[in-house]
PDB file of C-alpha atoms in Angstrom:
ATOM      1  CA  UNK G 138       0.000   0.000   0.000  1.00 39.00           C
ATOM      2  CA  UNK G 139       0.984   3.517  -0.405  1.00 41.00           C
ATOM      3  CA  UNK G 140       0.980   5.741   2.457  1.00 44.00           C
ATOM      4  CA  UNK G 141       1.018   8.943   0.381  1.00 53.00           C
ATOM      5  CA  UNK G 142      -1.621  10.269  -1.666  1.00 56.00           C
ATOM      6  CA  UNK G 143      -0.989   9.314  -5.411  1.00 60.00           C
ATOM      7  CA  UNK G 144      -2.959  10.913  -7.925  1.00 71.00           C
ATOM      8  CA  UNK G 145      -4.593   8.034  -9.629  1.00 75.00           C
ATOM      9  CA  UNK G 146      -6.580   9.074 -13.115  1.00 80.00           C
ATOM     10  CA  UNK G 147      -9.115   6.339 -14.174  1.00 82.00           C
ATOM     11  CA  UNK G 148     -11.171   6.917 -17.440  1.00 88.00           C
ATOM     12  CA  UNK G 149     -14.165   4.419 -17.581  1.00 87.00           C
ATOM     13  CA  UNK G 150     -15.269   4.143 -21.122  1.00 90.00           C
ATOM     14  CA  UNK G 151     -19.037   3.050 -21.669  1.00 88.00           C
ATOM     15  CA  UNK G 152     -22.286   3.952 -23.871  1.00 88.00           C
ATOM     16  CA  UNK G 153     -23.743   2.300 -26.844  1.00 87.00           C
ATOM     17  CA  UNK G 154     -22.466  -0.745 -28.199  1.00 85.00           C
ATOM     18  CA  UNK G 155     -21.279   0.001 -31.689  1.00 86.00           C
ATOM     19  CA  UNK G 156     -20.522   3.209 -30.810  1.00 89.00           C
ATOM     20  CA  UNK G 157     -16.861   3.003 -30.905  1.00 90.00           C
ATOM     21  CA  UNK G 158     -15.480   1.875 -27.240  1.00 90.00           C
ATOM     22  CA  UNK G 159     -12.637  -0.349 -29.034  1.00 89.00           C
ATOM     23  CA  UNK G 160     -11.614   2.945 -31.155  1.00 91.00           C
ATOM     24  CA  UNK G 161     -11.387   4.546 -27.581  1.00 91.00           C
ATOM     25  CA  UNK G 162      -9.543   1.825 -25.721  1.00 90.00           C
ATOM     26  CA  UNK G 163      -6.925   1.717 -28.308  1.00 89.00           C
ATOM     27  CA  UNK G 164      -6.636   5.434 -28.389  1.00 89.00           C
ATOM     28  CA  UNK G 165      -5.820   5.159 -24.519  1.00 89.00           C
ATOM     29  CA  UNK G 166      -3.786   2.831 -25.257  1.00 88.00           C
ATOM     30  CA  UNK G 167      -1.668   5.047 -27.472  1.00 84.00           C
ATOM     31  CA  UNK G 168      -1.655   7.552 -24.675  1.00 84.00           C
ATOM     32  CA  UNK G 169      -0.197   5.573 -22.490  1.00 83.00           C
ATOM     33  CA  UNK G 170      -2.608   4.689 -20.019  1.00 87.00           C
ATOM     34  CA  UNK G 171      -3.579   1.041 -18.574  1.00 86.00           C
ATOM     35  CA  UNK G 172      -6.513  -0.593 -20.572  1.00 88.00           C
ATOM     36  CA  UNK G 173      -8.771  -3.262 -19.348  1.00 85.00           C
ATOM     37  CA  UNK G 174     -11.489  -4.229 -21.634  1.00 84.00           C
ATOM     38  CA  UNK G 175     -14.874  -4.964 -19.858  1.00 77.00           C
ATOM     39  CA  UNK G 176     -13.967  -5.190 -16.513  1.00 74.00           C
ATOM     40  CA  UNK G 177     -17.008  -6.093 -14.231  1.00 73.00           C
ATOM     41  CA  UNK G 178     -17.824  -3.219 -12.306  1.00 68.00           C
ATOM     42  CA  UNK G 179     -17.899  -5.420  -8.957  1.00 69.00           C
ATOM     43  CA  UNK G 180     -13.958  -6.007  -9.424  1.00 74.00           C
ATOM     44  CA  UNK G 181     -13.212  -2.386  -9.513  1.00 72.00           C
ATOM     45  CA  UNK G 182     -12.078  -2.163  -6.049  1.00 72.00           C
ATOM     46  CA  UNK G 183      -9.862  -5.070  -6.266  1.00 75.00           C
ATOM     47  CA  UNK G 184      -8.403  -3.614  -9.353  1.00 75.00           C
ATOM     48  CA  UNK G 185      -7.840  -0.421  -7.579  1.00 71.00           C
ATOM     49  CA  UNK G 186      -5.906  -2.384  -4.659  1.00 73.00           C
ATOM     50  CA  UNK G 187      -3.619  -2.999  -7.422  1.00 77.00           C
ATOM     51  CA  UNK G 188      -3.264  -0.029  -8.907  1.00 72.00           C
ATOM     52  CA  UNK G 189      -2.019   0.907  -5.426  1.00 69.00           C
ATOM     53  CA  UNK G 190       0.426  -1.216  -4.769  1.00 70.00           C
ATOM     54  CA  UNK G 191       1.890  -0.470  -8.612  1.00 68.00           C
ATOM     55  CA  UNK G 192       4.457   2.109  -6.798  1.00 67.00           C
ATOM     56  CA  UNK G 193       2.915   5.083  -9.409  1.00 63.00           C
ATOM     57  CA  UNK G 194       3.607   2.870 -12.903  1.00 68.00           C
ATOM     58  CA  UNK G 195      -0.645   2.057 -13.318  1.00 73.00           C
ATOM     59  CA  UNK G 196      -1.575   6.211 -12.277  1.00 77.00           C
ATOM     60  CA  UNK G 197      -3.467   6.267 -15.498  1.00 82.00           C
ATOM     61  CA  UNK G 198      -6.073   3.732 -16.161  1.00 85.00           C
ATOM     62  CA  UNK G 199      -8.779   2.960 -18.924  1.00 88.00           C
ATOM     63  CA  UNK G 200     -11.690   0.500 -18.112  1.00 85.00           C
ATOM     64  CA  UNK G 201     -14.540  -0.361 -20.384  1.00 86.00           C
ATOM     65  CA  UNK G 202     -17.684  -1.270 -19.226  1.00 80.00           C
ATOM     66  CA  UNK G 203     -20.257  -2.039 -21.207  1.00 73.00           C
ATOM     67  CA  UNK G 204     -23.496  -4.380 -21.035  1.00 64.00           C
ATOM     68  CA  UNK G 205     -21.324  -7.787 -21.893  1.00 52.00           C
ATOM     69  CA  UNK G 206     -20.776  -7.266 -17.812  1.00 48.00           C
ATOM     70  CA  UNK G 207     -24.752  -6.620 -17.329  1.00 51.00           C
ATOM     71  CA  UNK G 208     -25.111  -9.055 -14.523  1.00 52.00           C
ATOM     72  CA  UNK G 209     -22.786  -6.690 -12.381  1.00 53.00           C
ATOM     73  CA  UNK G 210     -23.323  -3.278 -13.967  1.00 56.00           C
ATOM     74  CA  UNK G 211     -25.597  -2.514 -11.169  1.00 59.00           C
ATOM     75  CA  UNK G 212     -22.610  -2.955  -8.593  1.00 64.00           C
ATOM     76  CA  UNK G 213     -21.290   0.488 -10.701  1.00 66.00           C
ATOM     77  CA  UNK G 214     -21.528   3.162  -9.047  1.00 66.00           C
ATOM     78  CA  UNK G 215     -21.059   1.584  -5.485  1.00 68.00           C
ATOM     79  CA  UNK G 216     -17.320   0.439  -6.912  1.00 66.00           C
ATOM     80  CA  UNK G 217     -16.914   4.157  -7.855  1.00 65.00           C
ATOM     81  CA  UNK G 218     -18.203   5.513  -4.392  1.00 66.00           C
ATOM     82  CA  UNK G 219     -15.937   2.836  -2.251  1.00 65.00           C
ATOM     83  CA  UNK G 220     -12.674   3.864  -4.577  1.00 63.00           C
ATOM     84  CA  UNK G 221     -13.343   7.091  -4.063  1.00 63.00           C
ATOM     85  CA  UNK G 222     -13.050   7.109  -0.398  1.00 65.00           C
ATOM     86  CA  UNK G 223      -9.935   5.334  -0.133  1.00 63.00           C
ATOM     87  CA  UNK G 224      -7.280   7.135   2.009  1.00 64.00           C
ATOM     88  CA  UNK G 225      -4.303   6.058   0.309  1.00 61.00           C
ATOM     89  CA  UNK G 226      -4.892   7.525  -3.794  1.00 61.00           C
ATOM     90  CA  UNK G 227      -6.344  10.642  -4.868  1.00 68.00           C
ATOM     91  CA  UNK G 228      -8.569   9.918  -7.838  1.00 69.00           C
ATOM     92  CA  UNK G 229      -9.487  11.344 -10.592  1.00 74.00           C
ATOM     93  CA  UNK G 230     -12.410   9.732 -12.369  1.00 76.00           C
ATOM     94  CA  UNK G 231     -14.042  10.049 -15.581  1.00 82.00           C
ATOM     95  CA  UNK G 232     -16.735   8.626 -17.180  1.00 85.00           C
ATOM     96  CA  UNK G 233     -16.669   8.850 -21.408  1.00 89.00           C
ATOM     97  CA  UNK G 234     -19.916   7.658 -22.442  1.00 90.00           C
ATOM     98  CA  UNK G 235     -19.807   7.428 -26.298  1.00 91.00           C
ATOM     99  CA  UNK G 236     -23.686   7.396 -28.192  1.00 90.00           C
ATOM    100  CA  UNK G 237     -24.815   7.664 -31.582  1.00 88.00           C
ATOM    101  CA  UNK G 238     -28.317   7.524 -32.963  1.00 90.00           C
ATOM    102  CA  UNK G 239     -30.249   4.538 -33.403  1.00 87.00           C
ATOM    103  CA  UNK G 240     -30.328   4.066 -37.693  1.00 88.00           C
ATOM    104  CA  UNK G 241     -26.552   4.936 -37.516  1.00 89.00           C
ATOM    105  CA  UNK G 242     -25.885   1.965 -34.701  1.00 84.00           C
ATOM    106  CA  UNK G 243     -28.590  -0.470 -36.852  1.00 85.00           C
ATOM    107  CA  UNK G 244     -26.209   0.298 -40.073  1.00 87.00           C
ATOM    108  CA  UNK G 245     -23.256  -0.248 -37.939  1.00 84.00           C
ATOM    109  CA  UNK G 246     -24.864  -3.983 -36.623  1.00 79.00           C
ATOM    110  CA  UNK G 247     -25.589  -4.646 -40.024  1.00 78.00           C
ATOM    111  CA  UNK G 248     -22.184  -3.537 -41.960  1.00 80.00           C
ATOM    112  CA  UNK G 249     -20.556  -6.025 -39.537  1.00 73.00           C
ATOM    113  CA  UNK G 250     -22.803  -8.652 -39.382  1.00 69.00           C
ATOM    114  CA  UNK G 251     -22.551  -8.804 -36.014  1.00 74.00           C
ATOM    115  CA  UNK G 252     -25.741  -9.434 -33.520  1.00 72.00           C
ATOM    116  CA  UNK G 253     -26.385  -7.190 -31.037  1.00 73.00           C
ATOM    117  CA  UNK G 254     -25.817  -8.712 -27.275  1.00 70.00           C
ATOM    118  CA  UNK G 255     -29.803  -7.732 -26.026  1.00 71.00           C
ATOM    119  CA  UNK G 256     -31.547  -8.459 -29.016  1.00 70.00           C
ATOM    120  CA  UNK G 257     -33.352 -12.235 -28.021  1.00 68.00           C
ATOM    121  CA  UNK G 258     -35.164 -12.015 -31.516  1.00 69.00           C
ATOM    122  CA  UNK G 259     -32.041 -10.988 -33.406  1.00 67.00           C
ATOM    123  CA  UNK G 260     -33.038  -7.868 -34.829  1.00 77.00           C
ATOM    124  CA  UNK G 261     -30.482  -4.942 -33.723  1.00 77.00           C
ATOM    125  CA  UNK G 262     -33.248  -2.175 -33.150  1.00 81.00           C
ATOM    126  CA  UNK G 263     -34.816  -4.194 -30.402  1.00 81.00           C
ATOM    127  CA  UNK G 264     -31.643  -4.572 -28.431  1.00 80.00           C
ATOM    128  CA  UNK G 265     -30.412  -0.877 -28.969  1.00 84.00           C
ATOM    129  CA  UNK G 266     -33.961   0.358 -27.410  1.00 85.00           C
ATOM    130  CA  UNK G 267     -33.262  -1.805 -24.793  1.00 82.00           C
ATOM    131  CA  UNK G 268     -29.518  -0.829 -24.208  1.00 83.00           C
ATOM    132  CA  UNK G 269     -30.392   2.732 -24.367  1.00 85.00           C
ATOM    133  CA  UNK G 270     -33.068   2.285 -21.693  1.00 84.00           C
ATOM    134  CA  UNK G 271     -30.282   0.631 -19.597  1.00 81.00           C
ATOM    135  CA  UNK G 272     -28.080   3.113 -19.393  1.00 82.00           C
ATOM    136  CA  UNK G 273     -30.170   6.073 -19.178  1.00 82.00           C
ATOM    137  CA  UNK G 274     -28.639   6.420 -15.919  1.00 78.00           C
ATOM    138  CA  UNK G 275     -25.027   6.117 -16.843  1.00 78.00           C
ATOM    139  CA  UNK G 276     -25.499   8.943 -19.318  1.00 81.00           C
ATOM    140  CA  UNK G 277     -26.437  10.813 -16.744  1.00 81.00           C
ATOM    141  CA  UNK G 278     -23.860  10.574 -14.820  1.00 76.00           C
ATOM    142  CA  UNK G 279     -21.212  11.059 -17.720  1.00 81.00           C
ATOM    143  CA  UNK G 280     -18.454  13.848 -17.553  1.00 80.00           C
ATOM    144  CA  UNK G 281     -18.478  13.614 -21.747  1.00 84.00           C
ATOM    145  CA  UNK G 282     -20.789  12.398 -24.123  1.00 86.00           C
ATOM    146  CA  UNK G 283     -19.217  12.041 -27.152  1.00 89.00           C
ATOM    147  CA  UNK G 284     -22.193  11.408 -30.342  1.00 89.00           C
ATOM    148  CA  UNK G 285     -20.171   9.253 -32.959  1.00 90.00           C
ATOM    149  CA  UNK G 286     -22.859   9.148 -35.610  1.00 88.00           C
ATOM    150  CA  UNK G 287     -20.999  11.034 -37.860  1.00 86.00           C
ATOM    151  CA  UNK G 288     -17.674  10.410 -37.005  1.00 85.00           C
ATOM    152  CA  UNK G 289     -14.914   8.435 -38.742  1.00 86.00           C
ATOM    153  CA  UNK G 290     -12.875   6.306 -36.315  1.00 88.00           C
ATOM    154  CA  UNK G 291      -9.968   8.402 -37.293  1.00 85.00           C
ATOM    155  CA  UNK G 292     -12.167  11.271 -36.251  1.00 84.00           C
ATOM    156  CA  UNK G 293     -13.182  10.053 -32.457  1.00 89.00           C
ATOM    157  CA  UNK G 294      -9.221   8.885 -31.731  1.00 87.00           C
ATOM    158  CA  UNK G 295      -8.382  13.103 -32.370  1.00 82.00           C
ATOM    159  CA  UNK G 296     -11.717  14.023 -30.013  1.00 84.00           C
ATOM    160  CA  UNK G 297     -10.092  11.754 -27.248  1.00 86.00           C
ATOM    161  CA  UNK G 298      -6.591  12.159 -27.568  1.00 81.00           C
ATOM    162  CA  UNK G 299      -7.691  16.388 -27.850  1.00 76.00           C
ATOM    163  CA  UNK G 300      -9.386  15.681 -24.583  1.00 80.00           C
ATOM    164  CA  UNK G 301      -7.504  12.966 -22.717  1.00 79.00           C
ATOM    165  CA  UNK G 302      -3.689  13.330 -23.677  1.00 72.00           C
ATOM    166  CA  UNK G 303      -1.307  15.125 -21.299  1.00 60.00           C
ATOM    167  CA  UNK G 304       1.344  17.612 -21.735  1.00 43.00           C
ATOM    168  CA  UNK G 305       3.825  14.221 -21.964  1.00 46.00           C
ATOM    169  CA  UNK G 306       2.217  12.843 -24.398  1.00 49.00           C
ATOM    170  CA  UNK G 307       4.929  10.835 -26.999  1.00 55.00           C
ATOM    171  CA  UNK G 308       5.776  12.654 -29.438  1.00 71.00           C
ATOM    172  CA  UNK G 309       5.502  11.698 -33.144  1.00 82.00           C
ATOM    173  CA  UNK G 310       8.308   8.776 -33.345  1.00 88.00           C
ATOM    174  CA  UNK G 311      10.287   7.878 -36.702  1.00 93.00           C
ATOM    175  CA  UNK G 312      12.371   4.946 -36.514  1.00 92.00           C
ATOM    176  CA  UNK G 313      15.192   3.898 -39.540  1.00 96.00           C
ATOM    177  CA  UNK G 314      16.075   0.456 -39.476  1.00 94.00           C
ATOM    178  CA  UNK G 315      18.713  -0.837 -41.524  1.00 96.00           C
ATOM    179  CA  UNK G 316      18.268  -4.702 -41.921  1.00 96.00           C
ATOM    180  CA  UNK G 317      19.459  -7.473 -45.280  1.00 95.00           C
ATOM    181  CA  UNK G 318      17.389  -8.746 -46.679  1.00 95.00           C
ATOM    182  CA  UNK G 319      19.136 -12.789 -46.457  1.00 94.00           C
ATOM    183  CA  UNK G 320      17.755 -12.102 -42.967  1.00 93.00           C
ATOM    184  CA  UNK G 321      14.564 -11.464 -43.541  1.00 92.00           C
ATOM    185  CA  UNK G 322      12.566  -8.373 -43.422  1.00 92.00           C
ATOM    186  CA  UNK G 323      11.493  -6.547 -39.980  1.00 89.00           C
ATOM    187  CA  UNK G 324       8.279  -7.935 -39.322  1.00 84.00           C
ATOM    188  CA  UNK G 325       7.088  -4.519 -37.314  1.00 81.00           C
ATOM    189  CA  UNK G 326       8.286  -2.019 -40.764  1.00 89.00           C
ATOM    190  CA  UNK G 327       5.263   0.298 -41.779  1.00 90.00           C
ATOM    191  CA  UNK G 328       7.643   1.123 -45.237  1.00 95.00           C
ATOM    192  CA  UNK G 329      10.250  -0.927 -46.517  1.00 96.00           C
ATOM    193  CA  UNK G 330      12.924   0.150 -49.146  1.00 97.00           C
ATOM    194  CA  UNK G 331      14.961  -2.068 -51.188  1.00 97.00           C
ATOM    195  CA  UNK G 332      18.790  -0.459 -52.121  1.00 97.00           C
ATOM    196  CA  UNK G 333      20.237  -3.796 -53.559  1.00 97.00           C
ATOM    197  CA  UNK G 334      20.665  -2.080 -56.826  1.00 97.00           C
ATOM    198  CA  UNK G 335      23.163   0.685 -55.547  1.00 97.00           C
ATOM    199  CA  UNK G 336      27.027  -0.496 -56.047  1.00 96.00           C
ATOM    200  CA  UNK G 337      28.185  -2.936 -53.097  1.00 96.00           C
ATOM    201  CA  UNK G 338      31.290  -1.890 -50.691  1.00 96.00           C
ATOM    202  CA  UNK G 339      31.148  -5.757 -49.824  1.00 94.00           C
ATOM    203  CA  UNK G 340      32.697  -6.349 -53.401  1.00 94.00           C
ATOM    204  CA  UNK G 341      35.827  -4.106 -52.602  1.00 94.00           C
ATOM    205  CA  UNK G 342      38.210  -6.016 -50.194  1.00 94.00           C
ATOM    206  CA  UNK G 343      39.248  -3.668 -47.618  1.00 94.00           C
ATOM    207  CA  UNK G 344      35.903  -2.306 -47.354  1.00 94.00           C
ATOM    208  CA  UNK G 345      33.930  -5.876 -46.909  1.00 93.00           C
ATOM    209  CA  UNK G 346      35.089  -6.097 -42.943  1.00 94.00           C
ATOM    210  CA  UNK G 347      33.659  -2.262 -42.597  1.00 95.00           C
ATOM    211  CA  UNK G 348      30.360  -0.816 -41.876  1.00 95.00           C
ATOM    212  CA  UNK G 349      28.235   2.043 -43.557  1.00 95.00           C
ATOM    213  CA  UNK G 350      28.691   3.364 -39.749  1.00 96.00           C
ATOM    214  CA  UNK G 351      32.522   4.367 -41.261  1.00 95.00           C
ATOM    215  CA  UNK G 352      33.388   7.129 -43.238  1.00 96.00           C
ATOM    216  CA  UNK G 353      35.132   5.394 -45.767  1.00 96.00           C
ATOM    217  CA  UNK G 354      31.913   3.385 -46.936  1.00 96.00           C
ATOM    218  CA  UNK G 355      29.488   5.961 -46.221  1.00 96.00           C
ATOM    219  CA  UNK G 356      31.331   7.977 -48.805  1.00 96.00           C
ATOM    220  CA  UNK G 357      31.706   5.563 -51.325  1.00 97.00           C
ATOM    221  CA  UNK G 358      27.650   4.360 -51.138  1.00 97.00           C
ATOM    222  CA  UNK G 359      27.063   8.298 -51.381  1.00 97.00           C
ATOM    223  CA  UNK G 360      29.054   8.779 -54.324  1.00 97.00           C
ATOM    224  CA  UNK G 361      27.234   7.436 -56.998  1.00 97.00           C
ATOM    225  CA  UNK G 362      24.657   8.945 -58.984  1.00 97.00           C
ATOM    226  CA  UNK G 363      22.296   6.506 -58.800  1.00 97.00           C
ATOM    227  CA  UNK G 364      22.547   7.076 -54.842  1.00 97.00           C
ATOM    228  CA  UNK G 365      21.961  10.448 -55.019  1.00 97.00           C
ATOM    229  CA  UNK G 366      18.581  10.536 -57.346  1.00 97.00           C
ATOM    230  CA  UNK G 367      17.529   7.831 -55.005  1.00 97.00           C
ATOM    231  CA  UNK G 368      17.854   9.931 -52.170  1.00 97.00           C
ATOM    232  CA  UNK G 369      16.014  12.562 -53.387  1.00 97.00           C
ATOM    233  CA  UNK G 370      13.212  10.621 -54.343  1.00 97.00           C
ATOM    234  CA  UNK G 371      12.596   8.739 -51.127  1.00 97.00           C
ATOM    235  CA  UNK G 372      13.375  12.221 -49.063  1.00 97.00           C
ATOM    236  CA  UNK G 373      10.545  13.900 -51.401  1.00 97.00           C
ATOM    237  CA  UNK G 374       7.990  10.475 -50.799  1.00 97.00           C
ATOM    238  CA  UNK G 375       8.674  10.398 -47.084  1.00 97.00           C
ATOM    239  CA  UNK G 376       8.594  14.846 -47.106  1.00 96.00           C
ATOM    240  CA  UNK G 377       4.949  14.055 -48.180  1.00 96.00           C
ATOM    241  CA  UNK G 378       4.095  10.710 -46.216  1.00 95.00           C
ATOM    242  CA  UNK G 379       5.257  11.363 -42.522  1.00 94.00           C
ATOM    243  CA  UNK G 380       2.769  14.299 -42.140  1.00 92.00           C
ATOM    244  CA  UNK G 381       0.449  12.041 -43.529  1.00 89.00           C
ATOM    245  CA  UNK G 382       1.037   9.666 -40.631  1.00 86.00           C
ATOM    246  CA  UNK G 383       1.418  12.178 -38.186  1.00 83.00           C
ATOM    247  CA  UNK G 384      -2.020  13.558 -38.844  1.00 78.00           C
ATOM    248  CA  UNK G 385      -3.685  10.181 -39.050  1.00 70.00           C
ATOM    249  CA  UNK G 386      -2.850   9.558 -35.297  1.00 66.00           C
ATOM    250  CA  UNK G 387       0.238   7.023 -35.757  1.00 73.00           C
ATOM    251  CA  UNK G 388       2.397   7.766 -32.365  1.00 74.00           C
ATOM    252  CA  UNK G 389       5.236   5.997 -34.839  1.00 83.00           C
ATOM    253  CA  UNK G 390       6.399   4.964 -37.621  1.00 91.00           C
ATOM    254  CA  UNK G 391       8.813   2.092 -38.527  1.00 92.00           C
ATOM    255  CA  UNK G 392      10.646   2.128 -42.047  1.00 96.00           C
ATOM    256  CA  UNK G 393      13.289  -0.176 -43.221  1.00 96.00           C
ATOM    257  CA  UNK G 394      16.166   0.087 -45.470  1.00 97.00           C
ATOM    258  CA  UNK G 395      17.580  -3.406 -46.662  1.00 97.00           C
ATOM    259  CA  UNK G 396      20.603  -4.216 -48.435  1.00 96.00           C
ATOM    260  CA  UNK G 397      21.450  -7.755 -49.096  1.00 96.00           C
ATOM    261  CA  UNK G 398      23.507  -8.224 -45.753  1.00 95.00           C
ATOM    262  CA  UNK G 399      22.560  -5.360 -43.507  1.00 95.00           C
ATOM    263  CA  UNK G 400      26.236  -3.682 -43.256  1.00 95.00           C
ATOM    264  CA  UNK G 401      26.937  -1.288 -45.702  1.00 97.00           C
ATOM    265  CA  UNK G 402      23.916   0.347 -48.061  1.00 97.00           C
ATOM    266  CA  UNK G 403      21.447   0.357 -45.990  1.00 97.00           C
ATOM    267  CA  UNK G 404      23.152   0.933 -42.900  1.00 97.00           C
ATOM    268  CA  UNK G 405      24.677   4.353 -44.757  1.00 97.00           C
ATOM    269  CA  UNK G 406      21.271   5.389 -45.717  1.00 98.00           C
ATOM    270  CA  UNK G 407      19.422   4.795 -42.780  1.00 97.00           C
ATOM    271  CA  UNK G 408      22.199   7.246 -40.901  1.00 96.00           C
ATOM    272  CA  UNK G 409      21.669   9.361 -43.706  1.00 97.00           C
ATOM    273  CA  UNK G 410      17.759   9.794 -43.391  1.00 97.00           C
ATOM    274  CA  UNK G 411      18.146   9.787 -39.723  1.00 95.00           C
ATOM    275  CA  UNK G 412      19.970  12.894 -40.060  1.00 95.00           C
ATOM    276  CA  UNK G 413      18.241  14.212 -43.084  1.00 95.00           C
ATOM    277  CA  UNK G 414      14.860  14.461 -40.937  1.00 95.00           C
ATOM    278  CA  UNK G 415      16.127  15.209 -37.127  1.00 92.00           C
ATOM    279  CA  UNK G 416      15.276  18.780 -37.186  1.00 90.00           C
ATOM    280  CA  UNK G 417      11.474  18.111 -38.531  1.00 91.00           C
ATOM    281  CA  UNK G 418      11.207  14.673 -36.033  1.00 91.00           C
ATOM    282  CA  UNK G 419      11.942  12.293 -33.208  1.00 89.00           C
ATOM    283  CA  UNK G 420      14.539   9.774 -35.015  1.00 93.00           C
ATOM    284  CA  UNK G 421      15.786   6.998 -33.902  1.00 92.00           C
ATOM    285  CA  UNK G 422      18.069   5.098 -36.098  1.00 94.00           C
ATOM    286  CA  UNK G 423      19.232   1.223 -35.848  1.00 93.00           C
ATOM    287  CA  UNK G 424      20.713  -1.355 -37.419  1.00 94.00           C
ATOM    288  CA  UNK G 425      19.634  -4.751 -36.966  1.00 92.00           C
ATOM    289  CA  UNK G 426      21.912  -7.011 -39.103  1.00 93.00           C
ATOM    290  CA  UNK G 427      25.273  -4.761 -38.978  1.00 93.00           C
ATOM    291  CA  UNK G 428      26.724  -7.229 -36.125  1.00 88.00           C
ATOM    292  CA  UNK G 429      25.707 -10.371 -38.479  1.00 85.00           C
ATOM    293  CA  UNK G 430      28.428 -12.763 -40.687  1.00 71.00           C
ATOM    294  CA  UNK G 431      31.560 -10.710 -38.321  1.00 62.00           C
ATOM    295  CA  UNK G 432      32.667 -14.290 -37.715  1.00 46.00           C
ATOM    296  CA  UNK G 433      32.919 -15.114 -41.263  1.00 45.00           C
ATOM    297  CA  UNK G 434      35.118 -12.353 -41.594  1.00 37.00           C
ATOM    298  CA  UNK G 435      38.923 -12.794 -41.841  1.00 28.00           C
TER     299      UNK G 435
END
């Protein structure tokens, strides 16, 4: 237990279903906080017991609670009233309750073929009624209300991370990896590029034991024409993509550079882009393979 007061922030996400809680759980997610996806509401306090014993690394919390938990959502708003008179965390709750009108939730049902979870006779209007009657109350007691009829999920993630994200928050992260490609490609790339076709510095014998990481290759991948149009193609594609990104919500992106062997090409490049864009971004540049074939090396 703690014995100071610890500012604890929980966010409990709940409203329609098909109204967009797993856009807003994953949008907490980005922001950092602790998500639990339907959590029912008669666990809350034990959850909270562990949130207190997390030494400050669970002070921002997500829960969704939604009807899949029915059987306990009446136990609610007695879990908020007992956390919130605990002596040893300070807490800061929300409630998010995200709603949209019925035709837009019956098109939603529909477009997904998915049945709602209150509808006995299967038809989606009968269960939405029904939801909506059950959570009057919540509603009521929501800090936000967020309608999501005619919003795009890339819409709703900007409302909450407008709303919900600190002064902290990450900022936008672009990571170069260098990899070769006879080791596979990075399974977590967003972009990969291919530079097998530039000249090789493994072909040259005193340069095959080096790295693009020294001067003497860096130079010679640099040299060549065929380098330098290629640079200022990809610099011009990525001048126009990143923003792109950035504005769609990605907290990161990761793009690769692969050579055949991961030492020299694309290990020059991705230094070179990871300099090319650290005044505009947050770049952090690595090189998976360079370490690879060293004992082959003699």
């Amino acid at each position: 237990m703690t014995t100071n007061q610890e500012e604890i922030q929980i966010v409990i996400i709940t409203g329609m279903s098909g109204a967009g809680k797993t856009v807003a759980v994953q949008s907490f997610e980005d922001l950092g906080y602790f998500c639990v996806d339907n959590l029912p509401p008669a666990l809350i306090p034990k959850f909270v017991d562990l949130i207190e014993g997390s030494n400050g690394k669970m002070n921002r919390v997500a829960l969704v609670i939604d009807l899949r938990g029915r059987k306990f959502f009446e136990h609610l708003f007695e879990a908020i009233d007992t956390i919130s008179q605990s002596p040893n965390i300070k807490l800061k709750m929300h409630i998010l309750y995200l709603d949209a009108k019925d035709a837009k939730l019956v098109q939603r049902y529909k477009e997904t073929r998915r049945s709602h979870p209150l509808a006995k006779n299967g038809l989606p209007l009968e269960g939405i009624r029904l939801e909506r009657e059950m959570l009057e109350e919540m509603k009521g007691h929501s800090q936000q209300i967020i309608d999501t009829t005619d919003l795009k999920p890339i819409q709703l993630r900007e409302k909450i991370i407008q709303r919900f994200a600190l002064t902290e928050r990450h900022p936008f992260t672009v990571n170069m990896v260098s990899f070769g490609f006879k080791y596979g490609i990075p399974i977590d790339a967003d972009l990969v590029f291919d530079v097998r076709f530039l000249p090789n510095p493994h072909y040259i014998d005193h340069m095959r034991p080096k790295t693009g990481l020294d001067e003497e290759v860096s130079s010679y991948v640099l040299k060549w024409s065929e380098t330098q149009q290629f640079n200022e193609k990809l610099q011009d594609l990525l001048n126009f993509m990143l923003p792109q990104y950035k504005r769609e919500g990605k907290s990161q992106v990761v793009i690769g550079i692969g050579c055949t062997g991961g030492k020299h090409r694309s290990v020059t490049l991705a230094e070179y882009f990871g300099e090319t864009f650290s005044d505009e971004y947050v770049m952090h540049v690595s090189h998976r393979d360079i370490e690879k074939g060293k004992e082959r090396v003699t």
